[in-house]
Amino acid sequence: SQFGAASGQMGFWNRFGFGIGPHHMQDTAGQTTGATMTALSADGQYSGGGFLFEGNTGDYARLLNDAADVGTIVDGGGKTYTFTGLVPGLYEVYTYAVNIWGVAIDTPVTIPEAVGPMTQVVTGPMPGNGFEFLVTHSIHTVDLALGDSFRIIFKQPPFEETIQCVNGFQVVPVPETETRVLVILGCLYLVIVNRSRVRLYDQEQG
């Protein structure tokens, strides 16, 4: 409970086995909430495991050395994690998706309901007793109204050299004082993207 991981959010960690769920979540104080997580596999298979990656020790190993498999090397696969029942507000979603064997593999993490870019690619390899943005985890922002849910989607193509992994998640409420800044930054990102598209279009037209 004293391990804040990449977000610095300390408190109770939920531990779930494989399977669809719904898994009922407790908050950082260990109190039962109305929030749930479901895990849907594209092929109906639920598997994973652990590996003694010696670069991680203690709580780093507990979080990162265990993982669910997105798919298989030959057939590929997919997983969709759906979070429902959260209190309305702005959240940062940390998704740990680094290969447990310490090798590099691109793992796209997609949240369709995210503010800003929906897909971020976590690459690995494991740095050892540390976290690096887009090496060990992604960070998305979601803005939830009453009754909203959000999904975290993984898709692994067949015949990759190794397996994409899902190690865990942190769903962190953003303090209300920071909400306006994040919304402004999100809007600024969209403006920059739109302007870039216009410039690219102009260049292509000669």
Backbone as ProteinMPNN parsed JSONL, in Angstrom:
{"seq_chain_A": "SQFGAASGQMGFWNRFGFGIGPHHMQDTAGQTTGATMTALSADGQYSGGGFLFEGNTGDYARLLNDAADVGTIVDGGGKTYTFTGLVPGLYEVYTYAVNIWGVAIDTPVTIPEAVGPMTQVVTGPMPGNGFEFLVTHSIHTVDLALGDSFRIIFKQPPFEETIQCVNGFQVVPVPETETRVLVILGCLYLVIVNRSRVRLYDQEQG", "coords_chain_A": {"N_chain_A": [[0.806, -1.213, 0.0], [2.114, 1.155, 0.321], [3.368, 1.625, -2.001], [3.62, 3.641, -4.678], [3.932, 3.4, -7.408], [4.127, 4.359, -10.918], [2.448, 6.584, -10.949], [2.566, 7.673, -8.442], [0.514, 7.301, -6.678], [-0.432, 6.169, -3.71], [-1.693, 3.425, -1.694], [-4.306, 0.934, -1.255], [-4.064, -1.956, -3.34], [-5.873, -3.576, -5.857], [-6.178, -7.031, -6.542], [-6.631, -9.247, -9.083], [-7.676, -12.359, -10.477], [-7.476, -14.256, -13.568], [-10.06, -13.988, -16.051], [-13.454, -13.111, -16.973], [-15.061, -11.558, -15.188], [-17.738, -9.526, -13.768], [-15.189, -7.762, -11.95], [-15.192, -6.542, -8.771], [-14.168, -3.48, -7.481], [-11.976, -2.129, -4.986], [-11.258, 0.956, -3.263], [-8.399, 3.2, -2.774], [-8.255, 3.255, -0.06], [-9.018, 0.792, 0.651], [-11.702, 0.333, 0.714], [-14.83, -0.993, -0.337], [-16.23, -0.244, -3.492], [-18.593, 1.064, -5.929], [-17.532, 0.588, -8.358], [-16.504, -1.364, -11.157], [-14.519, -3.789, -12.981], [-14.293, -5.363, -16.08], [-12.979, -8.027, -18.074], [-12.568, -8.829, -21.264], [-11.872, -11.34, -23.535], [-10.781, -11.691, -26.881], [-10.689, -14.201, -28.074], [-11.775, -15.846, -26.215], [-9.997, -16.988, -24.497], [-8.103, -17.02, -21.495], [-5.176, -16.248, -20.121], [-1.842, -16.194, -18.72], [0.967, -15.218, -16.715], [3.933, -15.38, -14.645], [7.343, -14.166, -14.453], [10.702, -14.478, -13.431], [12.097, -11.806, -13.61], [15.053, -10.437, -12.99], [15.85, -7.844, -12.749], [13.887, -6.413, -11.514], [12.776, -5.894, -8.207], [11.135, -6.508, -5.021], [8.273, -4.45, -4.645], [8.206, -3.515, -7.257], [8.666, -5.834, -8.723], [6.391, -7.268, -7.953], [4.336, -5.89, -9.232], [5.131, -5.687, -11.991], [6.288, -8.109, -12.864], [4.369, -10.01, -13.203], [1.693, -10.865, -15.4], [-1.133, -10.584, -17.632], [-1.692, -12.323, -20.678], [-1.982, -10.856, -23.882], [-2.444, -12.177, -26.289], [-1.531, -15.004, -28.33], [1.611, -16.133, -29.691], [1.431, -17.367, -32.229], [-1.319, -17.168, -33.048], [-2.102, -14.609, -32.318], [-4.28, -12.136, -30.824], [-6.607, -10.546, -28.524], [-7.582, -8.201, -25.967], [-10.05, -6.62, -24.0], [-10.547, -4.304, -21.571], [-12.97, -3.092, -19.426], [-14.075, -0.386, -17.567], [-16.379, 0.546, -15.174], [-18.839, 2.482, -13.312], [-17.434, 4.429, -11.933], [-16.903, 7.409, -10.001], [-18.146, 10.47, -11.338], [-15.938, 12.588, -13.211], [-12.576, 13.808, -13.885], [-9.933, 11.731, -14.924], [-6.679, 10.266, -14.712], [-5.332, 7.594, -16.446], [-3.255, 5.021, -15.885], [-1.599, 2.59, -17.61], [0.003, -0.376, -17.363], [2.086, -2.109, -19.419], [4.254, -3.84, -20.187], [6.56, -6.201, -21.433], [7.078, -9.209, -19.643], [9.393, -10.7, -19.781], [11.44, -9.045, -20.206], [12.014, -8.109, -22.759], [11.865, -6.141, -25.794], [8.823, -5.077, -27.187], [6.357, -3.741, -29.236], [3.455, -2.496, -27.849], [0.409, -1.502, -28.448], [-1.801, 0.64, -26.736], [-5.081, 1.351, -26.38], [-7.547, 3.707, -25.695], [-10.631, 4.44, -26.409], [-12.292, 6.437, -25.375], [-10.661, 8.463, -24.517], [-9.302, 11.72, -23.721], [-7.63, 13.577, -26.047], [-4.878, 11.882, -27.716], [-5.944, 8.649, -28.659], [-4.574, 6.23, -28.833], [-1.615, 4.936, -27.5], [1.729, 3.768, -27.605], [3.377, 1.319, -25.89], [6.656, 0.287, -25.373], [8.653, -1.239, -24.014], [12.106, -2.267, -23.483], [11.953, -3.768, -20.158], [13.101, -1.562, -17.684], [14.043, -2.089, -15.132], [13.433, -1.968, -11.77], [12.138, 0.544, -11.992], [10.236, 3.101, -13.727], [9.205, 4.149, -16.956], [7.699, 6.458, -19.061], [5.826, 5.312, -21.769], [7.609, 3.274, -22.091], [7.379, 1.458, -19.962], [4.728, 1.959, -19.396], [1.58, 3.535, -20.309], [-0.155, 6.739, -20.345], [-3.276, 7.904, -20.182], [-5.904, 10.364, -20.426], [-9.161, 10.561, -19.181], [-12.493, 11.785, -19.254], [-15.164, 11.581, -17.322], [-18.66, 11.419, -17.244], [-21.729, 11.095, -15.32], [-22.547, 7.727, -15.102], [-20.936, 7.016, -17.202], [-18.527, 4.913, -18.886], [-15.266, 3.484, -19.526], [-12.979, 2.051, -21.903], [-10.134, -0.106, -22.204], [-8.134, -1.158, -24.686], [-6.49, -3.855, -26.238], [-4.664, -5.232, -28.926], [-3.154, -7.918, -30.481], [-1.262, -8.764, -33.246], [-1.026, -11.816, -35.239], [1.82, -14.064, -35.182], [3.874, -12.516, -34.014], [7.092, -11.86, -32.489], [7.172, -12.211, -29.76], [5.074, -12.095, -26.792], [2.498, -9.755, -26.151], [1.907, -7.998, -23.111], [-0.141, -7.411, -20.196], [0.211, -5.736, -17.339], [-0.976, -4.266, -15.24], [-3.101, -1.644, -13.789], [-3.6, 1.823, -12.962], [-6.007, 4.011, -11.819], [-6.464, 7.251, -11.563], [-7.868, 9.916, -9.853], [-8.12, 13.265, -10.994], [-7.281, 16.215, -9.354], [-9.711, 18.801, -8.804], [-8.836, 21.396, -9.226], [-6.947, 21.124, -11.177], [-8.303, 20.419, -13.402], [-9.237, 22.323, -15.318], [-6.846, 23.164, -16.517], [-5.927, 20.772, -17.745], [-7.993, 20.298, -19.564], [-7.731, 22.554, -21.188], [-5.179, 22.055, -22.227], [-5.754, 19.707, -23.633], [-7.512, 20.708, -25.592], [-5.756, 22.458, -26.849], [-3.945, 20.642, -27.94], [-5.581, 19.432, -29.887], [-6.017, 21.622, -31.556], [-3.419, 22.098, -32.495], [-2.949, 19.694, -33.883], [-4.947, 19.854, -35.85], [-4.107, 22.164, -37.246], [-1.669, 21.239, -38.173], [-2.535, 19.3, -39.962], [-3.778, 20.899, -41.835], [-1.595, 22.34, -42.872], [-0.107, 20.229, -43.97], [-1.901, 19.376, -45.913], [-1.956, 21.665, -47.53], [0.674, 21.658, -48.5], [0.7, 19.316, -49.976], [-1.02, 19.968, -51.987], [0.497, 21.559, -53.49]], "CA_chain_A": [[0.0, 0.0, 0.0], [3.005, 2.326, 0.292], [4.007, 1.663, -3.322], [2.834, 4.522, -5.536], [4.192, 3.093, -8.825], [4.469, 5.5, -11.764], [1.592, 7.737, -10.681], [2.767, 8.167, -7.091], [-0.725, 7.097, -5.926], [-0.273, 5.086, -2.742], [-2.933, 2.891, -1.159], [-4.668, -0.457, -1.519], [-4.047, -2.451, -4.717], [-6.745, -4.717, -6.16], [-5.524, -8.155, -7.22], [-7.656, -10.071, -9.714], [-7.255, -13.473, -11.309], [-7.926, -14.195, -14.954], [-11.478, -14.233, -16.243], [-14.243, -11.971, -17.432], [-15.59, -10.716, -14.113], [-17.077, -8.287, -13.344], [-14.394, -7.723, -10.741], [-15.562, -5.371, -7.981], [-12.93, -2.828, -7.08], [-11.863, -1.348, -3.76], [-10.495, 2.177, -3.478], [-7.059, 3.18, -2.189], [-8.391, 3.031, 1.38], [-9.456, -0.585, 0.842], [-13.151, 0.312, 0.863], [-15.556, -1.457, -1.513], [-16.877, 0.817, -4.256], [-19.519, 0.597, -6.962], [-16.803, 0.468, -9.624], [-16.147, -2.727, -11.569], [-13.708, -3.991, -14.18], [-14.469, -6.628, -16.795], [-11.886, -8.329, -19.001], [-13.123, -9.655, -22.33], [-10.87, -11.841, -24.464], [-11.304, -11.84, -28.235], [-10.787, -15.618, -28.436], [-12.316, -16.609, -25.098], [-8.927, -17.586, -23.706], [-7.557, -16.149, -20.461], [-3.95, -16.866, -19.629], [-0.773, -15.284, -18.356], [1.861, -15.833, -15.755], [5.005, -14.561, -14.106], [8.717, -14.507, -14.829], [11.641, -13.907, -12.482], [12.98, -10.792, -14.2], [15.841, -10.092, -11.813], [16.031, -6.398, -12.654], [12.851, -5.891, -10.618], [12.697, -6.501, -6.883], [10.115, -5.94, -4.151], [6.983, -4.094, -5.221], [8.343, -3.435, -8.715], [8.477, -7.19, -9.226], [5.004, -7.678, -7.731], [3.484, -5.276, -10.245], [5.545, -5.821, -13.391], [6.742, -9.449, -13.239], [3.175, -10.816, -13.486], [0.914, -10.211, -16.459], [-2.049, -11.324, -18.499], [-1.296, -12.339, -22.088], [-2.955, -10.305, -24.836], [-2.745, -13.241, -27.248], [-0.466, -15.99, -28.487], [2.55, -15.775, -30.759], [0.961, -17.866, -33.528], [-2.664, -16.719, -33.425], [-2.416, -13.252, -31.891], [-5.432, -12.09, -29.93], [-7.011, -9.228, -28.062], [-8.23, -8.067, -24.664], [-10.705, -5.342, -23.741], [-10.864, -4.078, -20.164], [-13.989, -2.049, -19.313], [-14.23, 0.139, -16.214], [-17.678, 1.196, -15.014], [-19.251, 2.807, -11.957], [-16.569, 5.391, -11.271], [-17.484, 8.72, -9.716], [-17.886, 11.39, -12.451], [-14.788, 13.467, -13.051], [-11.431, 13.638, -14.766], [-9.011, 10.714, -14.413], [-5.523, 9.799, -15.467], [-5.325, 6.133, -16.462], [-1.925, 4.456, -16.11], [-1.697, 1.199, -18.063], [1.315, -1.024, -17.383], [1.986, -3.065, -20.53], [5.621, -4.142, -20.571], [6.786, -7.64, -21.495], [7.65, -9.668, -18.375], [10.694, -11.339, -19.999], [12.451, -8.005, -20.362], [12.327, -7.86, -24.166], [11.112, -5.047, -26.406], [7.734, -5.381, -28.114], [5.394, -2.648, -29.293], [2.133, -2.857, -27.339], [-0.509, -0.367, -28.525], [-2.828, 0.733, -25.69], [-6.092, 2.238, -26.95], [-8.724, 4.069, -24.905], [-11.437, 5.251, -27.337], [-12.936, 7.55, -24.668], [-9.632, 9.346, -23.98], [-9.118, 13.093, -24.168], [-6.334, 13.58, -26.714], [-4.616, 10.689, -28.519], [-6.571, 7.442, -28.13], [-3.63, 5.108, -28.82], [-0.221, 5.148, -27.147], [2.457, 2.512, -27.778], [4.374, 0.984, -24.87], [7.648, -0.451, -26.156], [9.653, -2.019, -23.33], [12.154, -3.364, -22.524], [11.891, -3.445, -18.74], [14.323, -0.895, -17.238], [14.482, -2.632, -13.855], [13.16, -1.127, -10.605], [11.835, 1.898, -12.422], [9.163, 3.284, -14.699], [9.423, 5.155, -17.984], [6.517, 6.673, -19.888], [5.836, 4.635, -23.073], [8.497, 2.105, -22.029], [6.683, 0.52, -19.076], [3.309, 2.278, -19.217], [0.964, 4.674, -20.996], [-0.981, 7.598, -19.487], [-4.391, 8.541, -20.885], [-6.844, 11.15, -19.628], [-10.568, 10.352, -19.523], [-13.417, 12.695, -18.578], [-16.352, 10.747, -17.165], [-19.913, 11.934, -16.699], [-22.477, 10.085, -14.571], [-22.923, 6.555, -15.881], [-19.966, 6.727, -18.262], [-17.508, 3.896, -18.701], [-14.208, 3.585, -20.531], [-12.386, 0.768, -22.29], [-8.715, -0.185, -22.545], [-8.166, -2.195, -25.723], [-5.21, -4.373, -26.719], [-4.763, -6.162, -30.056], [-1.865, -8.465, -30.886], [-1.293, -9.491, -34.519], [-0.39, -13.136, -35.177], [3.21, -14.283, -35.58], [4.869, -11.626, -33.437], [8.201, -12.621, -31.92], [6.879, -12.509, -28.36], [3.689, -11.846, -26.409], [2.143, -8.52, -25.464], [1.526, -8.251, -21.726], [-0.868, -6.397, -19.423], [0.655, -5.938, -15.952], [-1.881, -3.669, -14.264], [-3.653, -0.319, -14.065], [-3.931, 2.773, -11.909], [-7.0, 4.996, -12.246], [-6.146, 8.294, -10.595], [-8.667, 11.132, -10.02], [-7.376, 14.517, -11.13], [-7.885, 17.247, -8.504], [-10.567, 19.716, -9.562], [-8.087, 22.597, -9.59], [-6.145, 20.842, -12.359], [-9.169, 20.027, -14.505], [-9.269, 23.341, -16.364], [-5.569, 23.138, -17.229], [-5.886, 19.596, -18.605], [-8.94, 20.495, -20.67], [-7.113, 23.525, -22.093], [-4.102, 21.364, -22.94], [-6.383, 18.804, -24.594], [-8.004, 21.516, -26.711], [-4.586, 22.956, -27.56], [-3.436, 19.52, -28.727], [-6.442, 19.273, -31.054], [-5.763, 22.757, -32.445], [-2.127, 21.867, -33.147], [-3.132, 18.612, -34.851], [-5.725, 20.358, -36.981], [-3.268, 23.064, -38.024], [-0.677, 20.416, -38.874], [-3.201, 18.669, -41.094], [-3.99, 21.927, -42.858], [-0.306, 22.603, -43.509], [0.22, 19.068, -44.797], [-2.799, 19.422, -47.074], [-1.508, 22.747, -48.403], [1.909, 21.246, -49.177], [0.388, 18.278, -50.957], [-1.703, 20.595, -53.108], [1.446, 22.327, -54.255]], "C_chain_A": [[0.844, 1.27, 0.0], [3.695, 2.493, -1.055], [3.131, 2.477, -4.273], [2.958, 4.247, -7.012], [4.418, 4.375, -9.619], [3.669, 6.746, -11.439], [1.879, 8.388, -9.335], [1.551, 7.998, -6.195], [-0.562, 5.901, -4.997], [-1.633, 4.632, -2.232], [-3.15, 1.453, -1.589], [-4.619, -0.775, -3.01], [-5.028, -3.615, -4.839], [-5.94, -5.782, -6.887], [-6.592, -9.085, -7.755], [-7.012, -11.219, -10.486], [-7.767, -13.298, -12.728], [-9.423, -14.484, -15.034], [-12.232, -12.952, -16.506], [-14.613, -11.038, -16.288], [-17.11, -10.612, -14.247], [-16.329, -8.433, -12.013], [-14.737, -6.427, -9.999], [-14.312, -4.782, -7.332], [-13.067, -2.128, -5.735], [-11.005, -0.117, -4.032], [-9.165, 2.107, -2.745], [-7.084, 3.027, -0.667], [-8.836, 1.608, 1.695], [-10.947, -0.725, 1.018], [-13.818, -0.148, -0.438], [-16.288, -0.294, -2.168], [-17.894, 0.207, -5.209], [-18.851, 0.4, -8.301], [-16.445, -0.992, -9.899], [-15.237, -2.69, -12.793], [-14.076, -5.332, -14.784], [-13.333, -6.79, -17.794], [-12.408, -9.3, -20.049], [-12.028, -10.033, -23.31], [-11.491, -12.072, -25.832], [-11.513, -13.301, -28.61], [-11.349, -16.476, -27.307], [-11.274, -17.251, -24.215], [-8.377, -16.562, -22.72], [-6.336, -16.831, -19.872], [-2.928, -15.781, -19.32], [0.136, -15.986, -17.37], [2.906, -14.855, -15.276], [6.36, -15.038, -14.591], [9.644, -13.8, -13.852], [12.608, -12.987, -13.225], [13.761, -10.152, -13.058], [16.131, -8.603, -11.697], [15.005, -5.735, -11.764], [12.889, -6.635, -9.293], [11.539, -5.858, -6.119], [8.82, -5.64, -4.884], [7.046, -3.898, -6.731], [8.097, -4.801, -9.338], [7.026, -7.635, -9.082], [4.07, -7.103, -8.793], [3.852, -5.709, -11.661], [5.937, -7.234, -13.805], [5.6, -10.445, -13.414], [2.365, -10.098, -14.553], [-0.1, -11.169, -17.059], [-1.52, -11.246, -19.921], [-2.387, -11.714, -22.941], [-3.385, -11.383, -25.819], [-1.65, -14.284, -27.233], [0.41, -15.594, -29.663], [2.009, -16.19, -32.124], [-0.341, -17.207, -33.951], [-2.943, -15.249, -33.125], [-3.585, -13.267, -30.926], [-5.763, -10.669, -29.522], [-7.671, -9.297, -26.698], [-8.865, -6.68, -24.596], [-11.091, -5.286, -22.272], [-11.827, -2.902, -20.084], [-14.172, -1.678, -17.842], [-15.542, 0.906, -16.134], [-17.887, 1.564, -13.542], [-18.351, 3.774, -11.216], [-17.311, 6.704, -11.02], [-17.179, 9.655, -10.888], [-16.698, 12.305, -12.16], [-13.7, 13.139, -14.054], [-10.451, 12.661, -14.119], [-7.798, 10.587, -15.325], [-5.463, 8.283, -15.328], [-3.92, 5.653, -16.831], [-2.103, 2.983, -16.456], [-0.293, 0.628, -18.183], [1.251, -2.177, -18.378], [3.371, -3.378, -21.073], [5.842, -5.65, -20.48], [7.564, -8.126, -20.272], [9.024, -10.327, -18.546], [11.795, -10.315, -20.248], [12.856, -7.729, -21.785], [11.442, -6.731, -24.687], [10.025, -5.607, -27.319], [6.76, -4.217, -28.068], [4.02, -3.146, -28.865], [1.232, -1.629, -27.404], [-1.587, -0.471, -27.439], [-3.838, 1.777, -26.162], [-7.235, 2.442, -25.965], [-9.582, 4.975, -25.787], [-12.046, 6.488, -26.684], [-11.936, 8.58, -24.151], [-9.743, 10.76, -24.532], [-7.727, 13.167, -24.784], [-6.134, 12.293, -27.49], [-5.201, 9.437, -27.877], [-5.576, 6.305, -27.955], [-2.226, 5.595, -28.47], [0.473, 3.795, -27.19], [3.518, 2.372, -26.697], [5.364, 0.007, -25.502], [8.488, -1.45, -25.364], [11.033, -1.586, -23.83], [12.127, -2.862, -21.083], [13.183, -2.763, -18.284], [14.89, -1.46, -15.952], [14.309, -1.635, -12.729], [12.922, 0.335, -10.984], [10.703, 1.901, -13.423], [9.579, 4.348, -15.694], [8.172, 5.234, -18.841], [6.757, 6.114, -21.288], [6.928, 3.575, -23.191], [7.845, 1.043, -21.154], [5.174, 0.759, -19.043], [2.882, 3.427, -20.131], [0.186, 5.488, -19.971], [-2.028, 8.274, -20.368], [-5.203, 9.383, -19.895], [-8.255, 10.857, -20.11], [-11.419, 11.284, -18.671], [-14.773, 11.997, -18.518], [-17.518, 11.542, -16.596], [-20.617, 10.797, -15.957], [-22.883, 8.942, -15.487], [-21.955, 6.189, -16.99], [-19.066, 5.558, -17.873], [-16.387, 4.172, -19.696], [-13.573, 2.219, -20.727], [-10.888, 0.936, -22.536], [-8.557, -1.399, -23.448], [-6.744, -2.543, -26.166], [-5.477, -5.321, -27.894], [-3.366, -6.598, -30.455], [-2.006, -9.192, -32.214], [-0.674, -10.878, -34.359], [1.067, -13.075, -35.619], [4.15, -13.149, -35.165], [5.927, -12.463, -32.722], [7.979, -12.993, -30.461], [5.47, -12.023, -28.043], [3.542, -10.473, -25.765], [1.592, -8.852, -24.078], [0.745, -7.08, -21.139], [-0.56, -6.652, -17.951], [-0.326, -5.383, -14.916], [-2.293, -2.267, -14.653], [-3.665, 0.516, -12.79], [-4.898, 3.799, -12.495], [-7.001, 6.099, -11.193], [-7.033, 9.517, -10.827], [-7.779, 12.364, -10.095], [-8.04, 15.563, -10.238], [-8.609, 18.303, -9.33], [-9.814, 20.955, -10.005], [-7.256, 22.399, -10.847], [-7.006, 20.572, -13.588], [-9.123, 21.031, -15.646], [-7.989, 23.329, -17.184], [-5.506, 21.967, -18.194], [-6.828, 19.736, -19.794], [-8.362, 21.47, -21.681], [-6.009, 22.871, -22.903], [-4.658, 20.405, -23.986], [-6.892, 19.551, -25.813], [-6.845, 22.053, -27.541], [-3.998, 21.874, -28.437], [-4.25, 19.355, -30.009], [-6.217, 20.393, -32.057], [-4.465, 22.547, -33.205], [-2.243, 20.789, -34.206], [-3.877, 19.115, -36.078], [-4.9, 21.287, -37.852], [-2.222, 22.288, -38.809], [-1.297, 19.757, -40.093], [-3.421, 19.67, -42.22], [-2.698, 22.209, -43.597], [0.084, 21.46, -44.436], [-0.621, 19.063, -46.057], [-2.334, 20.478, -48.057], [-0.269, 22.349, -49.181], [1.61, 20.225, -50.266], [-0.296, 18.861, -52.192], [-0.783, 21.496, -53.903], [1.673, 23.722, -53.725]], "O_chain_A": [[0.333, 2.351, -0.293], [4.512, 3.397, -1.231], [2.033, 2.051, -4.63], [2.188, 4.787, -7.807], [4.856, 5.377, -9.055], [4.159, 7.859, -11.633], [1.483, 9.53, -9.104], [1.544, 8.495, -5.068], [-0.556, 4.755, -5.446], [-2.614, 5.37, -2.327], [-2.283, 0.836, -2.208], [-5.064, 0.017, -3.841], [-5.014, -4.532, -4.018], [-5.118, -5.468, -7.747], [-7.372, -9.65, -6.988], [-5.94, -11.066, -11.072], [-8.416, -12.301, -13.044], [-9.976, -15.157, -14.164], [-11.722, -11.852, -16.293], [-14.482, -9.822, -16.43], [-17.728, -11.527, -14.79], [-16.772, -9.123, -11.094], [-14.585, -5.337, -10.551], [-13.513, -5.491, -6.721], [-14.127, -1.604, -5.392], [-10.14, -0.129, -4.907], [-8.832, 1.077, -2.16], [-6.065, 2.708, -0.054], [-9.012, 1.252, 2.86], [-11.424, -1.783, 1.428], [-13.408, 0.267, -1.522], [-16.89, 0.536, -1.487], [-18.037, -1.013, -5.286], [-19.518, 0.08, -9.285], [-16.125, -1.75, -8.984], [-15.191, -1.707, -13.531], [-14.16, -6.332, -14.072], [-12.792, -5.806, -18.299], [-12.66, -10.467, -19.748], [-11.339, -9.169, -23.851], [-12.603, -12.591, -25.932], [-12.419, -13.614, -29.382], [-11.395, -17.701, -27.426], [-11.613, -17.98, -23.282], [-8.204, -15.39, -23.056], [-6.445, -17.861, -19.207], [-3.132, -14.606, -19.622], [0.077, -17.206, -17.213], [2.781, -13.647, -15.475], [6.507, -16.161, -15.075], [9.4, -12.65, -13.483], [13.771, -13.327, -13.443], [13.197, -9.412, -12.252], [16.608, -8.145, -10.659], [15.218, -4.614, -11.302], [13.019, -7.858, -9.261], [11.027, -4.809, -6.509], [8.325, -6.466, -5.65], [6.044, -4.094, -7.418], [7.408, -4.917, -10.352], [6.484, -8.295, -9.969], [3.117, -7.764, -9.205], [2.972, -6.059, -12.447], [5.921, -7.539, -14.998], [5.842, -11.608, -13.74], [2.35, -8.868, -14.607], [0.054, -12.389, -17.003], [-0.964, -10.225, -20.326], [-3.57, -11.998, -22.756], [-4.567, -11.49, -26.145], [-0.929, -14.432, -26.246], [0.0, -14.816, -30.524], [2.122, -15.427, -33.084], [-0.462, -16.737, -35.083], [-3.922, -14.696, -33.626], [-3.856, -14.282, -30.284], [-5.259, -9.708, -30.104], [-8.245, -10.319, -26.321], [-8.297, -5.697, -25.071], [-11.862, -6.114, -21.788], [-11.539, -1.829, -20.613], [-14.392, -2.539, -16.99], [-15.788, 1.81, -16.932], [-17.216, 1.041, -12.652], [-18.48, 3.934, -10.002], [-18.237, 7.054, -11.753], [-16.056, 9.641, -11.393], [-16.483, 12.734, -11.027], [-13.875, 12.31, -14.946], [-10.172, 12.747, -12.923], [-7.883, 10.775, -16.538], [-5.534, 7.753, -14.22], [-3.459, 5.857, -17.954], [-2.688, 2.223, -15.685], [0.505, 1.086, -19.0], [0.464, -3.108, -18.209], [3.636, -3.208, -22.263], [5.359, -6.296, -19.55], [8.581, -7.539, -19.903], [9.747, -10.496, -17.565], [12.949, -10.679, -20.475], [13.928, -7.172, -22.022], [10.41, -6.409, -24.099], [10.28, -6.502, -28.125], [6.382, -3.758, -26.99], [3.484, -4.094, -29.44], [1.282, -0.79, -26.505], [-2.199, -1.522, -27.249], [-3.495, 2.948, -26.325], [-7.818, 1.48, -25.463], [-9.291, 6.165, -25.902], [-12.293, 7.484, -27.363], [-12.324, 9.487, -23.415], [-10.211, 10.975, -25.65], [-6.742, 12.853, -24.116], [-7.112, 11.662, -27.89], [-4.985, 9.185, -26.691], [-5.711, 5.501, -27.032], [-1.716, 6.542, -29.068], [-0.132, 2.78, -26.848], [4.434, 3.188, -26.594], [4.957, -0.989, -26.1], [8.994, -2.413, -25.941], [11.114, -0.595, -24.557], [12.263, -1.665, -20.833], [14.263, -3.324, -18.474], [16.088, -1.333, -15.696], [14.949, -0.583, -12.716], [13.457, 1.244, -10.35], [10.266, 0.856, -13.904], [10.225, 5.332, -15.332], [7.647, 4.216, -19.292], [7.774, 6.412, -21.916], [7.15, 3.035, -24.275], [7.761, -0.124, -21.538], [4.417, -0.148, -18.697], [3.708, 4.18, -20.648], [-0.103, 5.012, -18.874], [-1.696, 9.117, -21.201], [-5.186, 9.138, -18.689], [-8.523, 10.898, -21.31], [-11.105, 11.539, -17.509], [-15.447, 11.842, -19.536], [-17.379, 12.247, -15.597], [-20.143, 9.66, -15.969], [-23.496, 9.165, -16.531], [-22.128, 5.165, -17.652], [-18.874, 5.259, -16.695], [-16.538, 4.994, -20.599], [-13.618, 1.355, -19.852], [-10.434, 1.976, -23.011], [-8.814, -2.529, -23.034], [-5.919, -1.669, -26.429], [-6.414, -6.118, -27.85], [-2.499, -5.77, -30.734], [-2.785, -10.139, -32.314], [0.118, -11.096, -33.442], [1.484, -12.162, -36.33], [5.11, -12.848, -35.873], [5.693, -13.625, -32.391], [8.535, -13.98, -29.978], [4.751, -11.585, -28.941], [4.361, -10.076, -24.935], [0.903, -9.855, -23.895], [0.935, -5.925, -21.521], [-1.003, -7.647, -17.378], [-0.488, -5.959, -13.84], [-1.897, -1.756, -15.701], [-3.731, -0.017, -11.683], [-4.632, 4.383, -13.546], [-7.478, 5.905, -10.074], [-6.965, 10.111, -11.903], [-6.806, 12.489, -9.351], [-9.246, 15.783, -10.351], [-8.17, 18.653, -10.426], [-10.119, 21.515, -11.058], [-6.893, 23.368, -11.515], [-6.486, 20.504, -14.702], [-8.986, 20.647, -16.808], [-8.031, 23.466, -18.407], [-5.081, 22.131, -19.338], [-6.489, 19.336, -20.908], [-8.478, 21.257, -22.888], [-5.9, 23.091, -24.11], [-4.116, 20.293, -25.086], [-6.726, 19.089, -26.942], [-6.919, 22.106, -28.768], [-3.588, 22.15, -29.565], [-3.688, 19.162, -31.087], [-6.224, 20.159, -33.265], [-4.402, 22.784, -34.411], [-1.706, 20.934, -35.304], [-3.484, 18.836, -37.21], [-4.981, 21.212, -39.078], [-1.918, 22.618, -39.955], [-0.66, 19.664, -41.142], [-3.274, 19.344, -43.398], [-2.698, 22.309, -44.824], [0.549, 21.689, -45.553], [-0.119, 18.78, -47.144], [-2.31, 20.243, -49.265], [-0.151, 22.65, -50.369], [2.198, 20.267, -51.347], [-0.173, 18.328, -53.295], [-1.206, 22.126, -54.872], [2.462, 24.477, -54.292]]}, "name": "protein", "num_of_chains": 1, "seq": "SQFGAASGQMGFWNRFGFGIGPHHMQDTAGQTTGATMTALSADGQYSGGGFLFEGNTGDYARLLNDAADVGTIVDGGGKTYTFTGLVPGLYEVYTYAVNIWGVAIDTPVTIPEAVGPMTQVVTGPMPGNGFEFLVTHSIHTVDLALGDSFRIIFKQPPFEETIQCVNGFQVVPVPETETRVLVILGCLYLVIVNRSRVRLYDQEQG"}
